[in-house]
PDB file of C-alpha atoms in Angstrom:
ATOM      1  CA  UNK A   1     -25.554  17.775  26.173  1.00 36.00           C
ATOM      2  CA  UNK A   2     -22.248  16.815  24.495  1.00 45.00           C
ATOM      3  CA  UNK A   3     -22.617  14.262  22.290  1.00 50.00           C
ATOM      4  CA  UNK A   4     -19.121  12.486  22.862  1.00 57.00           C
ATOM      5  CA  UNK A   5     -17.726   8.939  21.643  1.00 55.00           C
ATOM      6  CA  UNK A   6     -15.971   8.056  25.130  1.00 60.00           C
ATOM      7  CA  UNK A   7     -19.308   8.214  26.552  1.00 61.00           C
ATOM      8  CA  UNK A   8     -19.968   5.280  24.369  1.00 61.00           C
ATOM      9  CA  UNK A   9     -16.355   3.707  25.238  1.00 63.00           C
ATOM     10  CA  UNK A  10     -17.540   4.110  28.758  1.00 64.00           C
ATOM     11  CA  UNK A  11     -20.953   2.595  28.737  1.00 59.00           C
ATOM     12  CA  UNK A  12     -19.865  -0.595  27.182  1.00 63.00           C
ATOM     13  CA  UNK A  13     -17.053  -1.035  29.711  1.00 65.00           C
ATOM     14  CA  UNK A  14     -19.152  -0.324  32.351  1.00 59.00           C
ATOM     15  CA  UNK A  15     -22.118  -3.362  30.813  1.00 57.00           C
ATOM     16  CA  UNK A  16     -19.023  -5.733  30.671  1.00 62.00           C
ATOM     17  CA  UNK A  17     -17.574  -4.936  33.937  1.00 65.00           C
ATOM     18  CA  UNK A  18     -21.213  -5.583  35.362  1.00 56.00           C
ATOM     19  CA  UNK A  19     -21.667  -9.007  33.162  1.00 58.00           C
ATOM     20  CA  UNK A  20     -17.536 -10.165  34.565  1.00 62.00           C
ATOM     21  CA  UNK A  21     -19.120  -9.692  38.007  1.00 59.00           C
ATOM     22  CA  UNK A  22     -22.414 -11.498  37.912  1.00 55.00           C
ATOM     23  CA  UNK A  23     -20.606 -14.438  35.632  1.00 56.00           C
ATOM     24  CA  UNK A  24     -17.900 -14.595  38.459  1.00 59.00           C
ATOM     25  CA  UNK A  25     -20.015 -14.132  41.798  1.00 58.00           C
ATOM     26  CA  UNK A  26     -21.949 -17.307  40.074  1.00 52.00           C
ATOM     27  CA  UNK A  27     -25.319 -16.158  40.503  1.00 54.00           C
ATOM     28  CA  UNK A  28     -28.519 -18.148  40.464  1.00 56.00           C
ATOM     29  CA  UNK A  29     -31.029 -15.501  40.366  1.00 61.00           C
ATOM     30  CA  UNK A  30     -31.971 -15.422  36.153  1.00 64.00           C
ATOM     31  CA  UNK A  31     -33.462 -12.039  36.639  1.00 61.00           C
ATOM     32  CA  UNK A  32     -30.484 -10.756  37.053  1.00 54.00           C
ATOM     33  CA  UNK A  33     -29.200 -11.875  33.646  1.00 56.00           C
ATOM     34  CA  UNK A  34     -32.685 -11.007  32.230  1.00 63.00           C
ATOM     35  CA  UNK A  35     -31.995  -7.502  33.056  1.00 57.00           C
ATOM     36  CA  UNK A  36     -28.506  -7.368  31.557  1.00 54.00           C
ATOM     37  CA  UNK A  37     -29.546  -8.576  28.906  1.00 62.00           C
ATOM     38  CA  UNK A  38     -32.564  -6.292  28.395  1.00 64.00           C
ATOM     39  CA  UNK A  39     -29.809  -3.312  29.096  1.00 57.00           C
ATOM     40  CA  UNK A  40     -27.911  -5.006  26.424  1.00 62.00           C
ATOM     41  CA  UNK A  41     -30.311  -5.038  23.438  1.00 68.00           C
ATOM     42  CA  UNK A  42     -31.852  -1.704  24.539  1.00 68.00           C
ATOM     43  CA  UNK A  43     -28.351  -0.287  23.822  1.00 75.00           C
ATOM     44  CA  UNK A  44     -27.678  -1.963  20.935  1.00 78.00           C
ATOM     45  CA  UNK A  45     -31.286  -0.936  19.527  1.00 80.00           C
ATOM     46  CA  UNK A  46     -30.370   2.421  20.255  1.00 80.00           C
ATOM     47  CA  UNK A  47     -26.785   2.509  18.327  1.00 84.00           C
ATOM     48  CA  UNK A  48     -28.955   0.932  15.143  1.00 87.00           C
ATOM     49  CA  UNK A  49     -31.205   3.279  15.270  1.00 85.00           C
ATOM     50  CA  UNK A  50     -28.615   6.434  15.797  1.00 86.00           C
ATOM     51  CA  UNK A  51     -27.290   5.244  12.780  1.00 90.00           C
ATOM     52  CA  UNK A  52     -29.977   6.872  10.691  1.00 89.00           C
ATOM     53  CA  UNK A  53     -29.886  10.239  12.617  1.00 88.00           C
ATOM     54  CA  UNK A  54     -29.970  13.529  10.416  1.00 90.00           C
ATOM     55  CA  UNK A  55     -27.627  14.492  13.009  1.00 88.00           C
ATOM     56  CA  UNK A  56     -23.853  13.850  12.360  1.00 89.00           C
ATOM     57  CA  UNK A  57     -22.479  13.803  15.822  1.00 87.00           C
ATOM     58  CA  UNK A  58     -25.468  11.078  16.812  1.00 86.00           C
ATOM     59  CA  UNK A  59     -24.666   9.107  13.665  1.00 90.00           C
ATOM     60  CA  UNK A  60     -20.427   8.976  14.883  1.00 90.00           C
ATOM     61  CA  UNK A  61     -21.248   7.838  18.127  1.00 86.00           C
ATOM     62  CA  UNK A  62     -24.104   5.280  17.216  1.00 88.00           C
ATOM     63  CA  UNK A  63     -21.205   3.492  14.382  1.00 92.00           C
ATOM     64  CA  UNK A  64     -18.766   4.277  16.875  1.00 90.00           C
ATOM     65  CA  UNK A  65     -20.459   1.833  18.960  1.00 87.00           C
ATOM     66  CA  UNK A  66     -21.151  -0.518  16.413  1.00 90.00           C
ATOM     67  CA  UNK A  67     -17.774  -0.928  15.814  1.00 91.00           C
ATOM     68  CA  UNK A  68     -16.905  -2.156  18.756  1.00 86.00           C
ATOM     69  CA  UNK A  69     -19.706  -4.683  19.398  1.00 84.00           C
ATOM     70  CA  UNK A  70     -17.771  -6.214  16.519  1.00 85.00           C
ATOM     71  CA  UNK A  71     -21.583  -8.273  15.559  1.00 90.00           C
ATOM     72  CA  UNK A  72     -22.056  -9.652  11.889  1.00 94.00           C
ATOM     73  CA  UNK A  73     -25.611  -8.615  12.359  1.00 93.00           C
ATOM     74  CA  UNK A  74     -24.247  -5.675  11.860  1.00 93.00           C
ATOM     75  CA  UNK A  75     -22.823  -5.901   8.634  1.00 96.00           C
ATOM     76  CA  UNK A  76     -24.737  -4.141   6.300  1.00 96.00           C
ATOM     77  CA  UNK A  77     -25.299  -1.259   8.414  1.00 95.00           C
ATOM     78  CA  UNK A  78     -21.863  -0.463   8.450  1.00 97.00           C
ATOM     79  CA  UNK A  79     -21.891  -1.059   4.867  1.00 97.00           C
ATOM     80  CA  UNK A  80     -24.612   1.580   4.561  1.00 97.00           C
ATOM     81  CA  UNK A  81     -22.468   3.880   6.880  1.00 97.00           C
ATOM     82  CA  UNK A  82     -19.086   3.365   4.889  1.00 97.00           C
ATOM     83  CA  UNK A  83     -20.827   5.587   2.151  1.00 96.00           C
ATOM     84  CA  UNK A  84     -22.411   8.468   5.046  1.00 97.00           C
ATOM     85  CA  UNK A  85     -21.670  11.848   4.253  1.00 96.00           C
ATOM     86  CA  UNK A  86     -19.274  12.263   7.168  1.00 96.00           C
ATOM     87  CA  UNK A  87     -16.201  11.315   7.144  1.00 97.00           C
ATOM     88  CA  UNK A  88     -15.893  10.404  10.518  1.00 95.00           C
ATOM     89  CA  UNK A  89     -18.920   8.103   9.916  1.00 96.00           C
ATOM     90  CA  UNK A  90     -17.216   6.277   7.200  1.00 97.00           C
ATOM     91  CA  UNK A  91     -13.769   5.705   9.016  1.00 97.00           C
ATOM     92  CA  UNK A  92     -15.671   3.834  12.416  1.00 95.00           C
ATOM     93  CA  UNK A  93     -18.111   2.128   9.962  1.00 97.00           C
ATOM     94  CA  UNK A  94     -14.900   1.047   7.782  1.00 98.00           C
ATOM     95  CA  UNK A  95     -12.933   0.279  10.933  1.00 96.00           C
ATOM     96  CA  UNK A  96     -15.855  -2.222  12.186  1.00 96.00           C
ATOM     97  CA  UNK A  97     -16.069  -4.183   8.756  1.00 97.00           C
ATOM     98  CA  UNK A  98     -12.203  -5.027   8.831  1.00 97.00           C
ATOM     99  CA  UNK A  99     -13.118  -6.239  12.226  1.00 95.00           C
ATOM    100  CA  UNK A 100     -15.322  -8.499  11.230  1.00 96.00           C
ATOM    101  CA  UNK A 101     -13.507  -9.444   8.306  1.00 95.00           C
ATOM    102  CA  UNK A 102     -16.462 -10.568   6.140  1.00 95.00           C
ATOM    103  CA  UNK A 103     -15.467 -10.673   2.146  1.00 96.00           C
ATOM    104  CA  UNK A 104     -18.586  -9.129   1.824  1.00 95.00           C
ATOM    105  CA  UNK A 105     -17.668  -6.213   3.039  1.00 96.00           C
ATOM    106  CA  UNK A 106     -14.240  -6.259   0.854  1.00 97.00           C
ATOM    107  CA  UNK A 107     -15.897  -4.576  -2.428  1.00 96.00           C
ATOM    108  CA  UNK A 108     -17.364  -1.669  -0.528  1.00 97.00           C
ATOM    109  CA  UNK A 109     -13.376  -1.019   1.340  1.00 97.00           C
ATOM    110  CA  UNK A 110     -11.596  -1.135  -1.809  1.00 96.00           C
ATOM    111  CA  UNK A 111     -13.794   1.709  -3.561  1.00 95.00           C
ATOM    112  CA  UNK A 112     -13.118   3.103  -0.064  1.00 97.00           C
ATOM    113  CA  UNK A 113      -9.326   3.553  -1.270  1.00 96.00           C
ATOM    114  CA  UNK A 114     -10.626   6.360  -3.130  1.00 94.00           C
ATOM    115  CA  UNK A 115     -11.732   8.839  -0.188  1.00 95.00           C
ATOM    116  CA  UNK A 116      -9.906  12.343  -0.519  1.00 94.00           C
ATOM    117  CA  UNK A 117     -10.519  12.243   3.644  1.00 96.00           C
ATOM    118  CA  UNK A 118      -6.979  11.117   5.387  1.00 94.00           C
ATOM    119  CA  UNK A 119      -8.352   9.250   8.213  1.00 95.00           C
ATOM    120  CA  UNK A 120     -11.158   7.174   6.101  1.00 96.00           C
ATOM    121  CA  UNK A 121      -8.201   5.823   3.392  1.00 96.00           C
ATOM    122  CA  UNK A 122      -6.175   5.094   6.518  1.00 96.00           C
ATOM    123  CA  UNK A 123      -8.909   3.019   8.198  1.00 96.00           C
ATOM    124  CA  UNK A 124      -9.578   1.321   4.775  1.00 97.00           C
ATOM    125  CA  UNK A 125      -5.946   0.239   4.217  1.00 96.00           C
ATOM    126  CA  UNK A 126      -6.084  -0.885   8.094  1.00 96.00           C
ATOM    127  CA  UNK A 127      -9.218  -2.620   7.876  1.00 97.00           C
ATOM    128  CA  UNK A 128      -7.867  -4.400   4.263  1.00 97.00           C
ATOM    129  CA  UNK A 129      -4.920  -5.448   5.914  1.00 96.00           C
ATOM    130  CA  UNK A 130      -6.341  -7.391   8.565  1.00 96.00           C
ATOM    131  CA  UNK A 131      -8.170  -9.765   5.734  1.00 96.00           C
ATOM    132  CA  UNK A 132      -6.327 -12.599   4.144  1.00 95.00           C
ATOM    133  CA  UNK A 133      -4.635 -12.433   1.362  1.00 95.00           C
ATOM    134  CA  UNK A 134      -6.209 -15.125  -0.695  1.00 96.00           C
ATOM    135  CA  UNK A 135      -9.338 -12.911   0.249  1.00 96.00           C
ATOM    136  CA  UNK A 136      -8.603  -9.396  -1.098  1.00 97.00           C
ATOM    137  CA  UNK A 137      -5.385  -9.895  -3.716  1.00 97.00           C
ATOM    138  CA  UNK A 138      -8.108 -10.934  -6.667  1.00 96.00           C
ATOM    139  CA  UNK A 139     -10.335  -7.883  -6.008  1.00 97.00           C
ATOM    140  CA  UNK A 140      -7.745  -5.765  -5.289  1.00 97.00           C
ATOM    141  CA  UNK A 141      -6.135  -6.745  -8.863  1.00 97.00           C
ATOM    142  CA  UNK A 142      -9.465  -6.164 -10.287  1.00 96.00           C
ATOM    143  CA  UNK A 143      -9.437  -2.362  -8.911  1.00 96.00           C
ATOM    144  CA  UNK A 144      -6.590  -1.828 -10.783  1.00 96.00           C
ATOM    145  CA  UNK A 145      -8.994  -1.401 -13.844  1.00 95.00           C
ATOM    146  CA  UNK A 146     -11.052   1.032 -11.826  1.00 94.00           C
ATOM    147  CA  UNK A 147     -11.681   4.635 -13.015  1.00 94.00           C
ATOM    148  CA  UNK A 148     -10.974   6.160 -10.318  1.00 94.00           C
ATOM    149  CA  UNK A 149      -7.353   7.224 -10.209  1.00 94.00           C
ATOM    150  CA  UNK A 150      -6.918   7.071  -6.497  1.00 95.00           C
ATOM    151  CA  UNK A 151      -8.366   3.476  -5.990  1.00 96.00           C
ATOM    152  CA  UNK A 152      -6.263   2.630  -8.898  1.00 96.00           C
ATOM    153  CA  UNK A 153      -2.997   4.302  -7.376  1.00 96.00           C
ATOM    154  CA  UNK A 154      -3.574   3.283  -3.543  1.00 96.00           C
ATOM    155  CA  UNK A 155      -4.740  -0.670  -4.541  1.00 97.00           C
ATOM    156  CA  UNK A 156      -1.124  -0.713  -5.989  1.00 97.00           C
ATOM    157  CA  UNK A 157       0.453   0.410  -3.197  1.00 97.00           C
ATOM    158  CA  UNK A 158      -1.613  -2.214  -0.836  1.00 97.00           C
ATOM    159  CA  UNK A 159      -0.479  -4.881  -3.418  1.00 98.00           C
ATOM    160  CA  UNK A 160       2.779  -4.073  -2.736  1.00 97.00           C
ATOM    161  CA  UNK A 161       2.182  -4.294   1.348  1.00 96.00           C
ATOM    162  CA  UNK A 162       0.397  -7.574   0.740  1.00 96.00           C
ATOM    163  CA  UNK A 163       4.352  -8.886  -1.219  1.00 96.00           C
ATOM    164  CA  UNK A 164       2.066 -11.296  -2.906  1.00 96.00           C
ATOM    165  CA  UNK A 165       3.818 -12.580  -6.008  1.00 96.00           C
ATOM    166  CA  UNK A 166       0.096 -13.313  -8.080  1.00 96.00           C
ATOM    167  CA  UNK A 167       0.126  -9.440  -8.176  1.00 97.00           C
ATOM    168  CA  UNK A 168       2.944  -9.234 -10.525  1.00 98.00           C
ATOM    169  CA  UNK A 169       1.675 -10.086 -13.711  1.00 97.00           C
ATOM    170  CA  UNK A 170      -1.510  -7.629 -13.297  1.00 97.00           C
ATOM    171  CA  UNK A 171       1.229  -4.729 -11.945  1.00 98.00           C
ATOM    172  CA  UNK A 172       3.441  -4.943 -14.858  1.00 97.00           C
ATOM    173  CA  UNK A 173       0.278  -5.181 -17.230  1.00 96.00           C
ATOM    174  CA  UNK A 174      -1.159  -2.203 -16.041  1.00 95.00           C
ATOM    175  CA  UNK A 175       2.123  -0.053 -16.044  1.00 95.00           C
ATOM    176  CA  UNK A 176       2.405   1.354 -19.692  1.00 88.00           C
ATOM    177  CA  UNK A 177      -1.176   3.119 -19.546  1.00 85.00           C
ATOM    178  CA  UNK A 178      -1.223   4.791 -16.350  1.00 85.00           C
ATOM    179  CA  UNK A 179      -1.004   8.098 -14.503  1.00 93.00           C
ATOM    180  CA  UNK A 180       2.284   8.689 -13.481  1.00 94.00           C
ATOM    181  CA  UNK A 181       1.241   8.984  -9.709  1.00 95.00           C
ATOM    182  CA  UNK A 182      -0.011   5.183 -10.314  1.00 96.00           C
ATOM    183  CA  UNK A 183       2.807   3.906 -12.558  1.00 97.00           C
ATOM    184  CA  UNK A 184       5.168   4.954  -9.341  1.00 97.00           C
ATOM    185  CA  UNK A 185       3.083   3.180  -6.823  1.00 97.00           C
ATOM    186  CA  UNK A 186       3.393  -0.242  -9.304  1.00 97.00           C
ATOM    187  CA  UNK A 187       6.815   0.182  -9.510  1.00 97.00           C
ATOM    188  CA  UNK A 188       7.351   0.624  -5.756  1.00 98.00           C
ATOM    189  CA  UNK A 189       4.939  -2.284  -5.043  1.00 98.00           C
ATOM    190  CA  UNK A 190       6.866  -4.032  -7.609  1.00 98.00           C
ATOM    191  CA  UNK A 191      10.098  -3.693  -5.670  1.00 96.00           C
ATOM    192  CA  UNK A 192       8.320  -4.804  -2.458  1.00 96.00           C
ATOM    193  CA  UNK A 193       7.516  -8.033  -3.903  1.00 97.00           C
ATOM    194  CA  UNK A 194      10.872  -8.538  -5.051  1.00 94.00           C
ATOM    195  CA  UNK A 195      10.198 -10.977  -8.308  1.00 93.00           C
ATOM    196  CA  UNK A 196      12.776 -10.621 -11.317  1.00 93.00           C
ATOM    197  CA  UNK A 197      10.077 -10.726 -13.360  1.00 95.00           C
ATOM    198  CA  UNK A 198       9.691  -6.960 -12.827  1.00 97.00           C
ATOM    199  CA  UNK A 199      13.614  -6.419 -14.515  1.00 96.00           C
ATOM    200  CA  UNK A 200      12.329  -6.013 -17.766  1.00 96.00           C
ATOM    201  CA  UNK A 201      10.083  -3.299 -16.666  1.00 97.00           C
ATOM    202  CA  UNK A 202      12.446  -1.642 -14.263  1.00 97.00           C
ATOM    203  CA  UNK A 203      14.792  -0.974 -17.598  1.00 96.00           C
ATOM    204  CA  UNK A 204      12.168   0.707 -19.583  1.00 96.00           C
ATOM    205  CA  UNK A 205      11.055   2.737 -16.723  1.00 97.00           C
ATOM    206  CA  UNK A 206      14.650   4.325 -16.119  1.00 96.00           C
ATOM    207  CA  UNK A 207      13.416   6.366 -19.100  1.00 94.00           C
ATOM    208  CA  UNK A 208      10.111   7.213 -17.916  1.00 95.00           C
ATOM    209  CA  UNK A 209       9.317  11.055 -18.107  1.00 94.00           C
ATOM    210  CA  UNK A 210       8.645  11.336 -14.147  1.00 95.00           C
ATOM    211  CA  UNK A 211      11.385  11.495 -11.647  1.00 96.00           C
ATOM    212  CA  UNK A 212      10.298   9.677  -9.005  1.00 96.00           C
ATOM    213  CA  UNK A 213       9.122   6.504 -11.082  1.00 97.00           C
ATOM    214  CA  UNK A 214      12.868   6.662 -12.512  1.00 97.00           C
ATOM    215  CA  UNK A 215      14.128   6.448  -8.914  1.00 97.00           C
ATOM    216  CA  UNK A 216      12.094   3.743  -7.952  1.00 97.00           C
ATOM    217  CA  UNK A 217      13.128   1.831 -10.900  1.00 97.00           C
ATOM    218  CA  UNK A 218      17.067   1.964 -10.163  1.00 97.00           C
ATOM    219  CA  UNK A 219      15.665   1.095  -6.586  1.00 96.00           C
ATOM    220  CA  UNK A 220      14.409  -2.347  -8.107  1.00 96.00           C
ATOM    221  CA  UNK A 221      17.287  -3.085  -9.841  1.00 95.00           C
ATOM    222  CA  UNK A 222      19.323  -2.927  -7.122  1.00 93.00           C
ATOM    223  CA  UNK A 223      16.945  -5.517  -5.142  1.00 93.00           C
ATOM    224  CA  UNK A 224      16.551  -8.070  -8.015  1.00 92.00           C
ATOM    225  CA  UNK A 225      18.448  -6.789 -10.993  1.00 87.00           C
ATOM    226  CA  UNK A 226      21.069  -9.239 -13.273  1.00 85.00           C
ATOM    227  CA  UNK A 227      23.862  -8.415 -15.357  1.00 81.00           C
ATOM    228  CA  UNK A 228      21.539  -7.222 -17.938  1.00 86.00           C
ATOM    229  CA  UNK A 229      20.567  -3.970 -15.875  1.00 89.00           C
ATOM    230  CA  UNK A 230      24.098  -2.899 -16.142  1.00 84.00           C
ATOM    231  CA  UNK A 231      24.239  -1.278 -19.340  1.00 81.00           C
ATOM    232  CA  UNK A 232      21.089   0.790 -18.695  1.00 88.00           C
ATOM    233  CA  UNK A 233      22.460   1.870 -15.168  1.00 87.00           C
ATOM    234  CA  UNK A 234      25.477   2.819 -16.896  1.00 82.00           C
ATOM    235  CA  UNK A 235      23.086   5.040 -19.137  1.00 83.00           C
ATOM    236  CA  UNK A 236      21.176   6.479 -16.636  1.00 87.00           C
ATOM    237  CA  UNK A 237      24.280   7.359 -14.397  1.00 82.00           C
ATOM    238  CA  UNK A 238      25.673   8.915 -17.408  1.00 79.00           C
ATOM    239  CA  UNK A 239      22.657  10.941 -18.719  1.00 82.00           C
ATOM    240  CA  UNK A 240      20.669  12.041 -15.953  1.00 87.00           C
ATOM    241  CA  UNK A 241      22.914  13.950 -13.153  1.00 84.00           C
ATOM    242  CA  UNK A 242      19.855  14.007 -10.215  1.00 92.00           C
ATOM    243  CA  UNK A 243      20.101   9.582 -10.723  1.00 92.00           C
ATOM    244  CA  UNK A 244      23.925   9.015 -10.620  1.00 84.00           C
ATOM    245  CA  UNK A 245      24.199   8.362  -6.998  1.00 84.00           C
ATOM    246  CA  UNK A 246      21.126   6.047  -6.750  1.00 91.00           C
ATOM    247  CA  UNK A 247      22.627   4.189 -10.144  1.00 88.00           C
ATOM    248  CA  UNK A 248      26.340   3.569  -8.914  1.00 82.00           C
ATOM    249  CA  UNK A 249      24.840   2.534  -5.966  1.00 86.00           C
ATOM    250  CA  UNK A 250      22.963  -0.017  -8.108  1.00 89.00           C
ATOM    251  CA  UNK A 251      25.673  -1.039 -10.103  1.00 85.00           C
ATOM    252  CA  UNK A 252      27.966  -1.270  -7.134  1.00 81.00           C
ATOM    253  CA  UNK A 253      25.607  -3.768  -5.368  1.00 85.00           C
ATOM    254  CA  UNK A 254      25.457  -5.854  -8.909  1.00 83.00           C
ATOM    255  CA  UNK A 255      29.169  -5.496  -9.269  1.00 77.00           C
ATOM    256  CA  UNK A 256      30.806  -5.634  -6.299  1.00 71.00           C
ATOM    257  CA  UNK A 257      32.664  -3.262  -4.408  1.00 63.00           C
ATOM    258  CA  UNK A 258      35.107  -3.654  -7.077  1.00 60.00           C
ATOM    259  CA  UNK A 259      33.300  -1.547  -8.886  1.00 62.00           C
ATOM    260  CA  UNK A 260      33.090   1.757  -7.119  1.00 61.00           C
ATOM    261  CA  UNK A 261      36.385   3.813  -8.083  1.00 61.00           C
ATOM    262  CA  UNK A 262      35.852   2.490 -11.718  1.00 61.00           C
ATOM    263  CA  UNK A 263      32.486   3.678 -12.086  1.00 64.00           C
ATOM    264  CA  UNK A 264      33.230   6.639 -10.333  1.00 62.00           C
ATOM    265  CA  UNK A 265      35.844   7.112 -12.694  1.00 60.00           C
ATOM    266  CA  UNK A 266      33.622   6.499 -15.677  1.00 61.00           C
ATOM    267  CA  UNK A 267      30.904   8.827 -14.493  1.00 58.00           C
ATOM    268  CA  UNK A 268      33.595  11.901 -14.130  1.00 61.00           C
ATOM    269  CA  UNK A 269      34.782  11.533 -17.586  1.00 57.00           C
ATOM    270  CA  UNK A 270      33.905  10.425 -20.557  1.00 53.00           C
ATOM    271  CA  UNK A 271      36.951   9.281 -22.807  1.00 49.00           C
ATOM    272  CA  UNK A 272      39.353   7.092 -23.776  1.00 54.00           C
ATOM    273  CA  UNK A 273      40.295   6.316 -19.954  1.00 51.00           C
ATOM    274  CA  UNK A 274      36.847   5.647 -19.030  1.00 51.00           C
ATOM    275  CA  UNK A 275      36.276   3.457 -21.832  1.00 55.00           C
ATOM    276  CA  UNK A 276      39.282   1.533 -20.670  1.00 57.00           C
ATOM    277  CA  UNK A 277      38.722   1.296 -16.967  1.00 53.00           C
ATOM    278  CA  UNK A 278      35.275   0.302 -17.721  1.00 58.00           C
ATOM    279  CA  UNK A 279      36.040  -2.587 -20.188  1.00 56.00           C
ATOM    280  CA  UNK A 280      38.407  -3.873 -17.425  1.00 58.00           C
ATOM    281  CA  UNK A 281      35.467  -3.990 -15.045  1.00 57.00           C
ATOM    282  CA  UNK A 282      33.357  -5.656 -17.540  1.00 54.00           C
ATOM    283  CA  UNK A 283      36.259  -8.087 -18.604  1.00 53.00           C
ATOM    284  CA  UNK A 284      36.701  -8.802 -14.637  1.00 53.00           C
ATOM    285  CA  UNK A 285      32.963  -9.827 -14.724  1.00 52.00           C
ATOM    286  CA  UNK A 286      33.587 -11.683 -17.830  1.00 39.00           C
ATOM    287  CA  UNK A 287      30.559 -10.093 -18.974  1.00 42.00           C
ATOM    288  CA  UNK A 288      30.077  -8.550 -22.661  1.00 41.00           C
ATOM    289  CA  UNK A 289      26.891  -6.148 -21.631  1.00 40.00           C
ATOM    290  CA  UNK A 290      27.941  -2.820 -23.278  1.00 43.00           C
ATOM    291  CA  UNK A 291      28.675  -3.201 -26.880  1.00 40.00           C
ATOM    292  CA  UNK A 292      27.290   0.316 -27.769  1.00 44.00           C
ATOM    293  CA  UNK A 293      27.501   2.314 -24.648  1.00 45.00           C
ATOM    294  CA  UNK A 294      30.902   4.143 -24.930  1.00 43.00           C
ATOM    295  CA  UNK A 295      30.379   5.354 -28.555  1.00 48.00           C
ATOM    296  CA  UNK A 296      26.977   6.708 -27.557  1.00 48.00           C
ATOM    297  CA  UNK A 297      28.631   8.218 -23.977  1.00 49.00           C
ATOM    298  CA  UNK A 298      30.849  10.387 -25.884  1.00 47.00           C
ATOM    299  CA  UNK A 299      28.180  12.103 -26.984  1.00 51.00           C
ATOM    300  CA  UNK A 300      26.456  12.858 -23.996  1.00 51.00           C
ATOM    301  CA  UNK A 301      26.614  16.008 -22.492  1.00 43.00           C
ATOM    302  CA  UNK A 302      28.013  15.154 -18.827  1.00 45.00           C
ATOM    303  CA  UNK A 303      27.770  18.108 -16.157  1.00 45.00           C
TER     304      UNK A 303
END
């Protein structure tokens, strides 16, 4: 016989359905609830112990089940199954623990992160999300020490979804000495969180070796940038081709709309005029931000 998860669905509809009627007909015979009951714990006693099958497909529908009993009792054999062999396994066993949303259970989801299997990291980062944040922001901070690359990467990213501002310190702290795949990922959570603090950061990264983390970087100056992002927007516009869109875009939104025929202007060439048109938008901003830039732009190589 098919071994098949709705059969599961099925049978506990069909043990609630027959509990809705007995509680609503009222009945005084106690047998009657006796022998739900019995039905009851047989079943559950069954999904326990399919949990330790050898065979996959008993072991998926057994947590299956388990999962959506939703009982603490429960907890630590869904713990056990969040490490099973099968992924399918791991992502009802995972789902059930961010049900019950024990912190317990919050050590065991976050080295979760790391599964290569899609639909396990996308039940963790569900089952995460439903926990508070004053429950999972420390630990997840902590992961970002972790040695796996992927937990370090995909805690990030969750930080970022969580737009709690304790993360920023630990974010920027862990930027310099990271993958690149992670350094984007702090830098995007970064911008999701929106603090200034991150400026500082977002400057040096316009330089970073990796394209994307560059982009994201313009992206969070544009969100929380000052006036001293200009001259390194300027920069970036004028030295990297791929970034001058995103960066006048940047500059625009720090400048005003005032700014978008000079800086297109500046961007097209680099001489005397552009010097000129950009010290007037500078001097309209009564701002004094680019005291090297134009001797150092005629020198770049502009395609």
């Amino acid at each position: 016989m098919q071994i098949d998860v709705r059969n599961i669905d099925r049978l506990i509809a069909e043990l609630s359905r027959i509990n809705n009627k007995i509680e609503t007909s009222a009945s005084d015979d106690p047998s009657v609830l006796e022998a739900l009951d019995e039905v009851t714990a047989t079943l559950k006693e069954l999904l326990v112990l399919g949990c330790s099958s050898d065979q996959p497909e008993v072991r998926r529908c057994s947590v299956y089940g388990l999962s959506k009993t939703c009982d603490p009792m429960d907890t630590e054999i869904l713990i056990a199954s969040a490490g099973d062999t099968d992924p399918a396994v791991r992502a009802w066993a995972i789902e059930g623990l961010g049900k019950l949303g024990l912190p317990s259970a919050v050590p065991v989801l976050i080295a979760s992160l790391g599964d290569f299997d899609s639909f396990v990291y996308y039940s963790t980062v569900l089952a995460l999300r439903r926990f508070s944040p004053d429950v999972v922001i420390g630990p997840l901070i902590e992961s970002l020490n972790n040695k796996n690359v992927l937990v370090r990467q995909r805690a990030a990213k969750l930080l970022g979804s969580f737009k709690d501002p304790r993360a920023v310190d630990a974010l920027i702290d862990h930027f310099a000495h990271d993958e690149p795949s992670v350094r984007y990922e702090i830098i995007e959570a970064l911008c999701q969180i929106g603090s200034p603090k991150a400026n500082k950061l977002y400057i040096a990264a316009l330089e970073d070796e990796v394209y994307e983390v560059r982009c994201a970087a313009i992206k969070g100056l544009r969100k929380t940038g000052d006036d001293s992002a200009i001259e390194p927007l300027v920069q970036t516009a004028l030295s990297y081709k791929e970034h001058r869109s995103a960066a006048i875009e940047a500059l625009t939104h720090l400048c005003g709309v005032e700014a978008i025929w000079p800086l297109h202007q500046m961007i097209k060439e680099v001489n005397q005029m552009a010097k000129e048109v950009a010290s007037s938008l500078i001097k309209s901003r009564m701002l004094c931000v680019l005291p090297n830039l134009w001797e150092q732009s005629q020198n770049s190589i502009v395609n």
